[in-house]
Coordinates of N, CA, C and O in Angstrom, one line a residue:
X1 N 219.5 75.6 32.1 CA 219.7 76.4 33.4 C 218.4 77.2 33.6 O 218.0 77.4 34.8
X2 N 217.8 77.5 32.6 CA 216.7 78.8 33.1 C 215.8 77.9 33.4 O 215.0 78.2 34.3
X3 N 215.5 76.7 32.7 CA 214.4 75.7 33.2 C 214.2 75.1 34.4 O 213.1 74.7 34.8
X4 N 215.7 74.9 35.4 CA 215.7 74.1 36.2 C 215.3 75.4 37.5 O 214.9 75.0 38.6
X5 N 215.5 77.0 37.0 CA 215.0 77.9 37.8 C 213.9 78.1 38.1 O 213.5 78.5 39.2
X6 N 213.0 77.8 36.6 CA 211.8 78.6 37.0 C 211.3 76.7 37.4 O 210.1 76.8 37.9
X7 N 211.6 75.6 37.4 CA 211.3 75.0 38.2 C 211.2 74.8 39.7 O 210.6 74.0 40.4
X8 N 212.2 75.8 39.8 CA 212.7 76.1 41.2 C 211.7 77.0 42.0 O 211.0 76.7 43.0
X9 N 211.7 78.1 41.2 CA 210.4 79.2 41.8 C 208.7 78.5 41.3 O 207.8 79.0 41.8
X10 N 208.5 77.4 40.5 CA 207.2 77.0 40.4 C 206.7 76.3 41.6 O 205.5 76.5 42.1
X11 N 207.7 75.5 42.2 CA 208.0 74.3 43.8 C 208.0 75.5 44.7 O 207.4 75.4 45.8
X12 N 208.7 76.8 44.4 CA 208.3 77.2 45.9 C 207.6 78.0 45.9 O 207.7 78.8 46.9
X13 N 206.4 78.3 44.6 CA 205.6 79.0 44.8 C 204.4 78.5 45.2 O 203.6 79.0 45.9
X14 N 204.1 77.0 44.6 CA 203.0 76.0 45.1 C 203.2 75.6 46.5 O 202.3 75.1 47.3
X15 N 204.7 76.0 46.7 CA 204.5 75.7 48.7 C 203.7 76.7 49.3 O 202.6 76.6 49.7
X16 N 204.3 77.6 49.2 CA 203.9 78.8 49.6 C 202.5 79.4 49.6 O 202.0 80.3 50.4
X17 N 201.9 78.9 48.7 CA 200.5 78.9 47.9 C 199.7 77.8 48.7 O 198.5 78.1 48.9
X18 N 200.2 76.5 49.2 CA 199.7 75.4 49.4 C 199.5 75.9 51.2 O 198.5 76.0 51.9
X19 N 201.3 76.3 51.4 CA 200.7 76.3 52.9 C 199.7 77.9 53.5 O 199.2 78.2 54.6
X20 N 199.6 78.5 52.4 CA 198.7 79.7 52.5 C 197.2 79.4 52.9 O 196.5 79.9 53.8
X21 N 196.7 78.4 51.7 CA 195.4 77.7 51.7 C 195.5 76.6 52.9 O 194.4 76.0 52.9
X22 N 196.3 76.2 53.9 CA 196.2 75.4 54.9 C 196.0 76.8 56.4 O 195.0 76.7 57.1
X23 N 196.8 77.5 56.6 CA 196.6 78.4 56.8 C 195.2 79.6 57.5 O 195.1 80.2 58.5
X24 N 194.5 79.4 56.3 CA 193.3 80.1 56.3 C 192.4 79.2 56.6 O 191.4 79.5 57.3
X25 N 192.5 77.9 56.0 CA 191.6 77.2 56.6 C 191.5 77.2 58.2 O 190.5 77.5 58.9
X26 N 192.4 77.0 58.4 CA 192.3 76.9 60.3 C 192.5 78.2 61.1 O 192.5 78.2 62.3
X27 N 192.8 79.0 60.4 CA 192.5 80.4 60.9 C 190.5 80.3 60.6 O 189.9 81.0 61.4
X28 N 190.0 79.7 59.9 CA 188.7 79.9 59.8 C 187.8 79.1 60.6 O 186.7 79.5 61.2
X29 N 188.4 77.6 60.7 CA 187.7 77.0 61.8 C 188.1 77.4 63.2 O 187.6 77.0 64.2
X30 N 189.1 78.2 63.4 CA 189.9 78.6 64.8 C 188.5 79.9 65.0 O 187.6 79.6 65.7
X31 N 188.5 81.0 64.4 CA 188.2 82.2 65.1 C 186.8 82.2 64.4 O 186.4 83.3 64.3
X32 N 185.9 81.4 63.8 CA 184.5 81.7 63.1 C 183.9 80.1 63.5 O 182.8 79.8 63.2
X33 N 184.8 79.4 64.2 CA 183.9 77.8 64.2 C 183.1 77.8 63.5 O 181.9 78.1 63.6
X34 N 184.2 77.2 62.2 CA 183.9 76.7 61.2 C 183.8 75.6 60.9 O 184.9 75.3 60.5
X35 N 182.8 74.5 60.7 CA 182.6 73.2 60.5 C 182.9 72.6 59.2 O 182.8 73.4 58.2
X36 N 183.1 71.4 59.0 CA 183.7 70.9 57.7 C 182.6 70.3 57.0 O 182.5 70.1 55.7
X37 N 181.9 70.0 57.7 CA 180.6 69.9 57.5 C 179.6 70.4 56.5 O 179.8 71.6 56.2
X38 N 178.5 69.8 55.8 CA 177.2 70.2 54.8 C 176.4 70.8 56.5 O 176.7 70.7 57.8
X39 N 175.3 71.4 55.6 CA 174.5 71.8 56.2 C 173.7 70.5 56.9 O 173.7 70.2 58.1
X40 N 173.1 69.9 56.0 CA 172.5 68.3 56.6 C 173.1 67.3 57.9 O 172.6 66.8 58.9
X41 N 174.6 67.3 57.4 CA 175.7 66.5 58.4 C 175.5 67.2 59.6 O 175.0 66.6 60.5
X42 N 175.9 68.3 59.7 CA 176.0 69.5 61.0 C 174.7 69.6 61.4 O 174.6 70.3 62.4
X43 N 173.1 68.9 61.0 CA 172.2 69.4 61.9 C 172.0 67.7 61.9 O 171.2 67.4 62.9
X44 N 172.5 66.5 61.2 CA 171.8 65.4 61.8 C 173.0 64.8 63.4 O 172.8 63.9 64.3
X45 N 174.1 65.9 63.2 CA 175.3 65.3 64.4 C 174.6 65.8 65.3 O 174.3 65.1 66.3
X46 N 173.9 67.5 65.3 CA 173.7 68.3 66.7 C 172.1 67.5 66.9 O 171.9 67.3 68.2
X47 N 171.0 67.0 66.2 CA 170.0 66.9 66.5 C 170.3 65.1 67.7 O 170.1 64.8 68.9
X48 N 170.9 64.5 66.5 CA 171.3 63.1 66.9 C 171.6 62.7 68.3 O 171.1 61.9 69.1
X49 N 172.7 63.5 68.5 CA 173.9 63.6 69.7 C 172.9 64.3 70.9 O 172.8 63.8 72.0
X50 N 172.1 65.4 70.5 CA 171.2 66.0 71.8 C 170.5 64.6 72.1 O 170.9 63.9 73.0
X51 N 169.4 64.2 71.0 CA 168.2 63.5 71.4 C 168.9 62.4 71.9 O 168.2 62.1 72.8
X52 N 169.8 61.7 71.8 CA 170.4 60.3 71.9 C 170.6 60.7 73.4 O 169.9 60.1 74.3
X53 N 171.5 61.7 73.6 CA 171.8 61.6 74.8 C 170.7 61.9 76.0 O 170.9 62.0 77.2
X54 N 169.3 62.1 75.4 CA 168.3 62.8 76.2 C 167.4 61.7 76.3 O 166.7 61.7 77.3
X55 N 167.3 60.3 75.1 CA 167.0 59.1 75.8 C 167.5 58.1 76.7 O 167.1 57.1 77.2
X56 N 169.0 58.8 76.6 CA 169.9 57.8 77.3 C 169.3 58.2 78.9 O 168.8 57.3 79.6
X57 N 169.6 59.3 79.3 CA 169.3 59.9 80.3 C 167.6 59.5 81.2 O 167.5 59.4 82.4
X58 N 166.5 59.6 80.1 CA 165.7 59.6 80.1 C 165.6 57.8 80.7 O 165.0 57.5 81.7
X59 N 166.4 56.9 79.9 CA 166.4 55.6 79.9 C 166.6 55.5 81.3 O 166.2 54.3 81.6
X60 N 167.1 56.0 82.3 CA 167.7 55.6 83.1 C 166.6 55.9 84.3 O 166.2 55.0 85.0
X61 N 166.2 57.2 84.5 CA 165.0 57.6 84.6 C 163.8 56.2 84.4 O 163.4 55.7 85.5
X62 N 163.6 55.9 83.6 CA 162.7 54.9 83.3 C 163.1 54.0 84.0 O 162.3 53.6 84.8
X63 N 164.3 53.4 84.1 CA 164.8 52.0 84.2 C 164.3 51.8 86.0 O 164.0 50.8 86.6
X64 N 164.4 53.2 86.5 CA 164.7 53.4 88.3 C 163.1 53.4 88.5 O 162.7 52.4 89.1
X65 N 162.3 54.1 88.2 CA 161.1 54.0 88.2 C 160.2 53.2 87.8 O 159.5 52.6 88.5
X66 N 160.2 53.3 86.6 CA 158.9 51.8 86.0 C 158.9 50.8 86.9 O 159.7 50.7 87.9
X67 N 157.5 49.7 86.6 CA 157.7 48.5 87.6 C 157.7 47.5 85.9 O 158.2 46.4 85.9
X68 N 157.1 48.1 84.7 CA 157.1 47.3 83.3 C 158.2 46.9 82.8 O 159.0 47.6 82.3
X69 N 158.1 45.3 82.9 CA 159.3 44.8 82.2 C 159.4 45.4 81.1 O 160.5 46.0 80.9
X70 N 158.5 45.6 79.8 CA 158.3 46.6 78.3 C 159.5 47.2 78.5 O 160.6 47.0 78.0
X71 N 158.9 48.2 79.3 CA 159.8 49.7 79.9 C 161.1 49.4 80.0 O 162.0 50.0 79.3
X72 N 161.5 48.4 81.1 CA 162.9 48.2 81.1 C 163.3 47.7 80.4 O 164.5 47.9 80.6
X73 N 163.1 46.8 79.1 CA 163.8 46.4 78.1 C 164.0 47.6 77.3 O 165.1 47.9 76.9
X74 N 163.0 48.4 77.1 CA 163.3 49.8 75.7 C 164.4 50.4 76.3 O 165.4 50.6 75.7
X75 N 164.3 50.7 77.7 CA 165.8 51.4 78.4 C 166.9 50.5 78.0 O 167.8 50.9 77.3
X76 N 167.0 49.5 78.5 CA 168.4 48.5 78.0 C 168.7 48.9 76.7 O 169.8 49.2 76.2
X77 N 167.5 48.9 76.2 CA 168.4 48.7 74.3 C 168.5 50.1 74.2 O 169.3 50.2 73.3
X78 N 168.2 51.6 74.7 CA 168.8 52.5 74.7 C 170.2 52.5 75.1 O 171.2 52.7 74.4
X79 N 170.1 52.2 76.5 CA 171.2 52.7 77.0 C 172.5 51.5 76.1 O 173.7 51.8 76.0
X80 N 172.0 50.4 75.6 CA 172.8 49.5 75.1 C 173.7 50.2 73.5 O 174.9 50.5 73.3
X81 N 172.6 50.1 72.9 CA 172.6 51.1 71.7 C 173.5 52.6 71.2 O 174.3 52.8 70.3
X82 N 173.0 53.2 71.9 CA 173.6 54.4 72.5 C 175.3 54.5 72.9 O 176.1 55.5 72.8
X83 N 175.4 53.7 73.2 CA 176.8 53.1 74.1 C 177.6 53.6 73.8 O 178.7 53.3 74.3
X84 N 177.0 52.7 71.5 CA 178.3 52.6 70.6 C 178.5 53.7 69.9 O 179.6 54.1 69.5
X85 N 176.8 54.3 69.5 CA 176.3 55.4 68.5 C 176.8 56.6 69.1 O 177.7 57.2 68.4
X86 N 176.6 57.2 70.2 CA 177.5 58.2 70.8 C 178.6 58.8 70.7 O 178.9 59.9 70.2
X87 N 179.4 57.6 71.6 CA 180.9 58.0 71.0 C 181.3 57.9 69.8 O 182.2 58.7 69.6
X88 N 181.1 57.2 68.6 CA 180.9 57.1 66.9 C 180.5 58.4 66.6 O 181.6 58.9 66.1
X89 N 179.7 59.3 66.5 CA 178.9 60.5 66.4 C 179.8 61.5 66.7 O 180.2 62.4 66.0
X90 N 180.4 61.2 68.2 CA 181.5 62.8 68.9 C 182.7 62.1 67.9 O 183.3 63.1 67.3
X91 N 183.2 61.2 67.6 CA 184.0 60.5 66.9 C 184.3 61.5 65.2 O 185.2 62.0 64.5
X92 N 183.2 61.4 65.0 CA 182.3 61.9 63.2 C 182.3 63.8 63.7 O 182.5 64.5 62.8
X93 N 182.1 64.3 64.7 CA 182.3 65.4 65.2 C 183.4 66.0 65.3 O 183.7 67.0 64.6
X94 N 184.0 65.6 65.9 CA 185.6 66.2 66.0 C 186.2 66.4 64.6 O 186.6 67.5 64.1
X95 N 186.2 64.9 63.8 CA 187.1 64.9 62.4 C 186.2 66.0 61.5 O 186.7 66.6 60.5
X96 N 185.1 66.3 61.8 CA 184.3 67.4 61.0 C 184.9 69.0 61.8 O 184.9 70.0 61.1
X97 N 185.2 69.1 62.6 CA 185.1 70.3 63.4 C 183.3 70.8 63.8 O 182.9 71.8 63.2
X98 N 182.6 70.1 64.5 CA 181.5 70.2 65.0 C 182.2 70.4 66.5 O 182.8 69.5 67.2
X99 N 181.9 71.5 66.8 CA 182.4 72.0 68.4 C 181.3 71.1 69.3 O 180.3 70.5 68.8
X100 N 181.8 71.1 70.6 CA 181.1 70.9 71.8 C 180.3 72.2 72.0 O 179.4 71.7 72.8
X101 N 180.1 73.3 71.9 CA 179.5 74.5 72.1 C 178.3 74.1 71.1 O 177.2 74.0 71.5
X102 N 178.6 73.9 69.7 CA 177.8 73.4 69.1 C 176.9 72.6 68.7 O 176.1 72.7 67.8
X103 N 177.1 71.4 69.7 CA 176.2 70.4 70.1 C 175.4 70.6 70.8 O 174.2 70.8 70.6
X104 N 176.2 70.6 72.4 CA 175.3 70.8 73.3 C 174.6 69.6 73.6 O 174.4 68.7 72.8
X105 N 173.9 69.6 75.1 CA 173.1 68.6 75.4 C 172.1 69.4 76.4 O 172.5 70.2 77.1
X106 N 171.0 69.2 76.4 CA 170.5 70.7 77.0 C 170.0 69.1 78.4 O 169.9 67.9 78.3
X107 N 169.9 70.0 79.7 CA 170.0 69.3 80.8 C 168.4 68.4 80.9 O 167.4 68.9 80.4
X108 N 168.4 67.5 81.4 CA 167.2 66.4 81.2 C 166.2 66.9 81.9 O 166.5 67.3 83.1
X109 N 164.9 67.1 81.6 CA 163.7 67.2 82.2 C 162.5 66.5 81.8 O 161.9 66.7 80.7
X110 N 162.3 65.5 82.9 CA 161.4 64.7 82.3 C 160.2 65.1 82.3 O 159.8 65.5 83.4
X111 N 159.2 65.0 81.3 CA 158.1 65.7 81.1 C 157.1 65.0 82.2 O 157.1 63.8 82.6
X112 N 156.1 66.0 82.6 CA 155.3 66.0 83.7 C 154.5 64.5 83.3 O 154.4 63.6 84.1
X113 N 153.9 64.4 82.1 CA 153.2 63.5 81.2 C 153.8 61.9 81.8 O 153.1 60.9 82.0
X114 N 155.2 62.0 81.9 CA 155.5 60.9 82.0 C 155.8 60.6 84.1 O 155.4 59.8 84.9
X115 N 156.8 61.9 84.4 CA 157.3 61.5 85.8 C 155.9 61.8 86.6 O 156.0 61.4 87.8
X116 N 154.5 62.4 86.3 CA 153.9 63.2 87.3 C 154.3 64.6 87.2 O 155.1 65.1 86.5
X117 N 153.2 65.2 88.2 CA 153.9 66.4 88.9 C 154.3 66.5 90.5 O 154.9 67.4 91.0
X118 N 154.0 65.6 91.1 CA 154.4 65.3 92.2 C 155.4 63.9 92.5 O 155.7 63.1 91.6
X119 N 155.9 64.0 94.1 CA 156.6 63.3 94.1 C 155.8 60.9 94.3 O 155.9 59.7 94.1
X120 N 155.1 61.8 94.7 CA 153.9 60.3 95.0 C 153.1 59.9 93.8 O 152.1 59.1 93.8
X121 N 153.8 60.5 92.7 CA 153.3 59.5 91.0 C 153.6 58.7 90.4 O 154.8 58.3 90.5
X122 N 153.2 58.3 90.0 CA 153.9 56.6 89.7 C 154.2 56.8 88.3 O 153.3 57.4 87.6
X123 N 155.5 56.5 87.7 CA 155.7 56.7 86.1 C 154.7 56.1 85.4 O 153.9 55.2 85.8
X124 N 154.7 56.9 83.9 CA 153.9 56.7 82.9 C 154.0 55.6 82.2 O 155.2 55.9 81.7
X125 N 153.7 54.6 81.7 CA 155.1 53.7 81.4 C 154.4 54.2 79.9 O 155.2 54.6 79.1
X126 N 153.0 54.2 79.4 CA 152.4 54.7 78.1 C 153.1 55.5 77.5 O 153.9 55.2 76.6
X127 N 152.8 56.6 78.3 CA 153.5 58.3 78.1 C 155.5 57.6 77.7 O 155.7 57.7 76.5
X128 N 155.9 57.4 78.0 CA 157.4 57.1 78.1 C 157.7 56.6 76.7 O 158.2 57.3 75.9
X129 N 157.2 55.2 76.4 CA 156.8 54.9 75.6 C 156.7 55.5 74.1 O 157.5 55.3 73.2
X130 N 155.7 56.2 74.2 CA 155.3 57.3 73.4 C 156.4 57.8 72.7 O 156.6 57.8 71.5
X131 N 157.1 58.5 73.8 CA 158.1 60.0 74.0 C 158.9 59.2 73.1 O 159.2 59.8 72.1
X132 N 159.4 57.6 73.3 CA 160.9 57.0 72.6 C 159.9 56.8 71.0 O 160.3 57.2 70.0
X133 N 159.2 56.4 71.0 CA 158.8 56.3 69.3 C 158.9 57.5 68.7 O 159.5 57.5 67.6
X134 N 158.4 58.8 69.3 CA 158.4 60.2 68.6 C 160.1 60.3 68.2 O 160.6 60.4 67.1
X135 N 160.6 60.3 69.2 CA 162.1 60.8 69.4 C 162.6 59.8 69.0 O 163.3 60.2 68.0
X136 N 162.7 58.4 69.2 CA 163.6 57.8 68.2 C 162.8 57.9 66.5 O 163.5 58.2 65.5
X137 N 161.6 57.7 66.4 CA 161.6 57.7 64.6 C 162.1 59.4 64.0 O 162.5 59.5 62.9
X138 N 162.0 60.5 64.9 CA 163.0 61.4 64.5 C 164.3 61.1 63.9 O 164.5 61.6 62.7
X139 N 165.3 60.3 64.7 CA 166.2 60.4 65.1 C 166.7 59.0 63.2 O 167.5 59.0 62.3
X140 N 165.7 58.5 63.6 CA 165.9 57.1 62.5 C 166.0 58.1 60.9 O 166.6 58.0 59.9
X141 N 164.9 58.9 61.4 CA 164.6 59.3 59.9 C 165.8 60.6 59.4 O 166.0 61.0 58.3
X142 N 166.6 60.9 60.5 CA 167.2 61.9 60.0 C 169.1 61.2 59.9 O 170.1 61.9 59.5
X143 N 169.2 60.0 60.4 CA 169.9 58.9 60.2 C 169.8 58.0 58.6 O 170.8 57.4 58.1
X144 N 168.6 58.2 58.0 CA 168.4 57.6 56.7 C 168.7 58.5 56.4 O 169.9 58.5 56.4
X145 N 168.0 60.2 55.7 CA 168.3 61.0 55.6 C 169.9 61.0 54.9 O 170.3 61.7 53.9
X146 N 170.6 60.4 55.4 CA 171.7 60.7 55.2 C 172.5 60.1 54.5 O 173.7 60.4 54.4
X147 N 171.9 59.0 53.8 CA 172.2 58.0 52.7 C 172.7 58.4 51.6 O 173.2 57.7 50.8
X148 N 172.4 60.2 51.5 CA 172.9 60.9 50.2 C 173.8 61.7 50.4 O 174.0 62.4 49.4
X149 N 174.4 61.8 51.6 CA 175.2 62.4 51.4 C 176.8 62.5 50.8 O 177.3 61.4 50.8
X150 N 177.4 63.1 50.5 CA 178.5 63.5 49.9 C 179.9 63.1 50.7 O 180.9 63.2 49.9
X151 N 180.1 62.9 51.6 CA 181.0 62.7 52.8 C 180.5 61.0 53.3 O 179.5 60.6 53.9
X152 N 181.7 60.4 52.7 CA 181.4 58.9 52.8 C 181.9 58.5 54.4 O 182.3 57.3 54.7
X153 N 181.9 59.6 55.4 CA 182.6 59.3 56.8 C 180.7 59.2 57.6 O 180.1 58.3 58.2
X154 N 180.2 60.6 57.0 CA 178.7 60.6 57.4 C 177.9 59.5 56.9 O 177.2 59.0 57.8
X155 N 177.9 58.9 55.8 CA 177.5 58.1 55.6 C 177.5 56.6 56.2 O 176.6 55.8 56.4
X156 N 179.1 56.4 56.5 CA 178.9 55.1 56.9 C 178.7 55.7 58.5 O 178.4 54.6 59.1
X157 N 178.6 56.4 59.2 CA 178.1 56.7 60.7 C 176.9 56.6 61.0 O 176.5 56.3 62.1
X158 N 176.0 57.0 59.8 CA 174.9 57.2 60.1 C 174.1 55.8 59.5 O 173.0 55.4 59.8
X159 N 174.8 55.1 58.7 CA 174.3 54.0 58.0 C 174.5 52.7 59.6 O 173.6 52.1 60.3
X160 N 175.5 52.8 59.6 CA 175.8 52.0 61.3 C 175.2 52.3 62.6 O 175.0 51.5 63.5
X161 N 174.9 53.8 62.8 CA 174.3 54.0 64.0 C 172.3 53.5 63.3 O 171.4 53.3 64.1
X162 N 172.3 53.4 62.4 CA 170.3 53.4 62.0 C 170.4 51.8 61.8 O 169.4 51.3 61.5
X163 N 171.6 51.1 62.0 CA 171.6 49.8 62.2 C 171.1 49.2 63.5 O 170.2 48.4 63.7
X164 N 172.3 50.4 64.5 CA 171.8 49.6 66.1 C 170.8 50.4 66.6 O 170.6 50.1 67.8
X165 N 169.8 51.4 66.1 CA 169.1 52.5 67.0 C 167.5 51.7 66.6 O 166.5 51.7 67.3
X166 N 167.6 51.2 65.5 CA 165.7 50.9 64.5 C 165.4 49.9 65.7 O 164.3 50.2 66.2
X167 N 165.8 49.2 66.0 CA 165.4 48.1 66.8 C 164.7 48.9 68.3 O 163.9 48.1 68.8
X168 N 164.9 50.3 69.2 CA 164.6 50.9 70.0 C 163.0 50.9 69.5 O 162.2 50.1 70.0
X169 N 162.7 51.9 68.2 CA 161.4 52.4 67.9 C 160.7 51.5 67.9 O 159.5 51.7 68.4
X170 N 161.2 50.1 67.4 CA 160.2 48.6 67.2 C 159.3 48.4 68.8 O 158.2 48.5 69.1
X171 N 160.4 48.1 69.5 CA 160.3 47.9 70.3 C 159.8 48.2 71.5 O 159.5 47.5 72.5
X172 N 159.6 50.0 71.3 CA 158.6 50.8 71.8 C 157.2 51.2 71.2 O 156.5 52.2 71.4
X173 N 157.1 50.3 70.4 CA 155.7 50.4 70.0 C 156.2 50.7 68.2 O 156.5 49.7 67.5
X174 N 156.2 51.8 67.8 CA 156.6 52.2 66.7 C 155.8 51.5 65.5 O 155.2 50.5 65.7
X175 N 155.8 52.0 64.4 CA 155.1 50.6 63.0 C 156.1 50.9 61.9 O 156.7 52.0 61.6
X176 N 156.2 50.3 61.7 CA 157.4 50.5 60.5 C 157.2 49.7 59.4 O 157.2 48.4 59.3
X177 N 156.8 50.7 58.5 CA 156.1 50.4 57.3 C 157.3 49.4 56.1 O 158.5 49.6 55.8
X178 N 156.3 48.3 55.8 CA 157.6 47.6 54.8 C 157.3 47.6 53.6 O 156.4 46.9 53.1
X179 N 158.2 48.7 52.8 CA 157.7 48.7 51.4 C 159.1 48.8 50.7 O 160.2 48.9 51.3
X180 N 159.0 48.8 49.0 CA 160.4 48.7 48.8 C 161.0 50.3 48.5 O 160.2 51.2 48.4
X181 N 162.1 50.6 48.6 CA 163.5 51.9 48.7 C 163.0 52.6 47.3 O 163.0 51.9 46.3
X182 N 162.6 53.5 47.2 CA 162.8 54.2 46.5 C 163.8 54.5 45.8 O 163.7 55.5 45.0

């Protein structure tokens, strides 16, 4: 008898206990947006998700302007690319608790370098160019980057998005050194 009691109060003290620690957790992501997230995961979602969405944007920009076929292929395979990596990323976001406040997409302005400063300039197609190798090999390396991480959800997002994104950098000029993995 006394065994089957204090088995009684051990079950409803581990409930009680269990739903305490469920609890607090989401009182903690509720009122402190709190992410589930490493420090690494949480800056390669917010960097990723901005810049992705600022070549996508950018892509389009290019695609209406340029006259270089170059040009409009690097935009296709953004905007192509992007498509999947995107929503995959807000996907990898949400199940982390990475807010929308948190991300953010800061509004597109295309640099003088590339649009002109006036209305009667003809796009840069160089300058453009440029801007996607800087900003995608960013984007690639903070995608590798992430091969070590601890959270096998980041890992395979980030292993699958540096699948469809490497082919952008090539493509925009980029050099991509072939040596073996460390």
């Amino acid at each position: 008898m006394k065994i089957n009691k204090l088995f009684i109060v051990a079950a409803c003290a581990s409930t009680l206990f269990a739903s305490c620690g469920e609890t607090a957790a989401n009182r903690q992501r509720q009122y402190a947006n709190a992410s589930l997230a490493d420090g690494d995961a949480f800056a390669m979602i917010k960097f990723v998700g901005e810049n992705g969405n600022y070549l996508v944007n950018l892509a389009d920009v290019a695609a209406k302007q340029s006259a270089s076929t170059e040009v409009k292929n690097v935009a296709a395979k953004i905007k192509e690319a992007y498509a999947t990596v995107l929503p995959e990323l807000d996907g990898l976001a949400k199940e982390l608790h990475v807010g929308e406040a948190q991300r953010g997409v800061p509004a597109l302005q295309v640099p003088v370098s590339i649009a002109g400063s006036d209305t009667t300039a003809v796009f840069n197609d160089k300058a453009f160019l440029a801007l996607v190798v800087e900003k995608q090999g960013e984007i690639n390396s903070r995608l590798s980057h992430e091969e070590h991480n601890t959270n096998k959800a980041v890992i395979h997002i980030s292993e699958e998005s540096l699948k469809k994104v490497e082919e952008i950098y090539k493509l925009a000029g980029g050099k991509v050194e072939e040596h073996g993995h460390h």
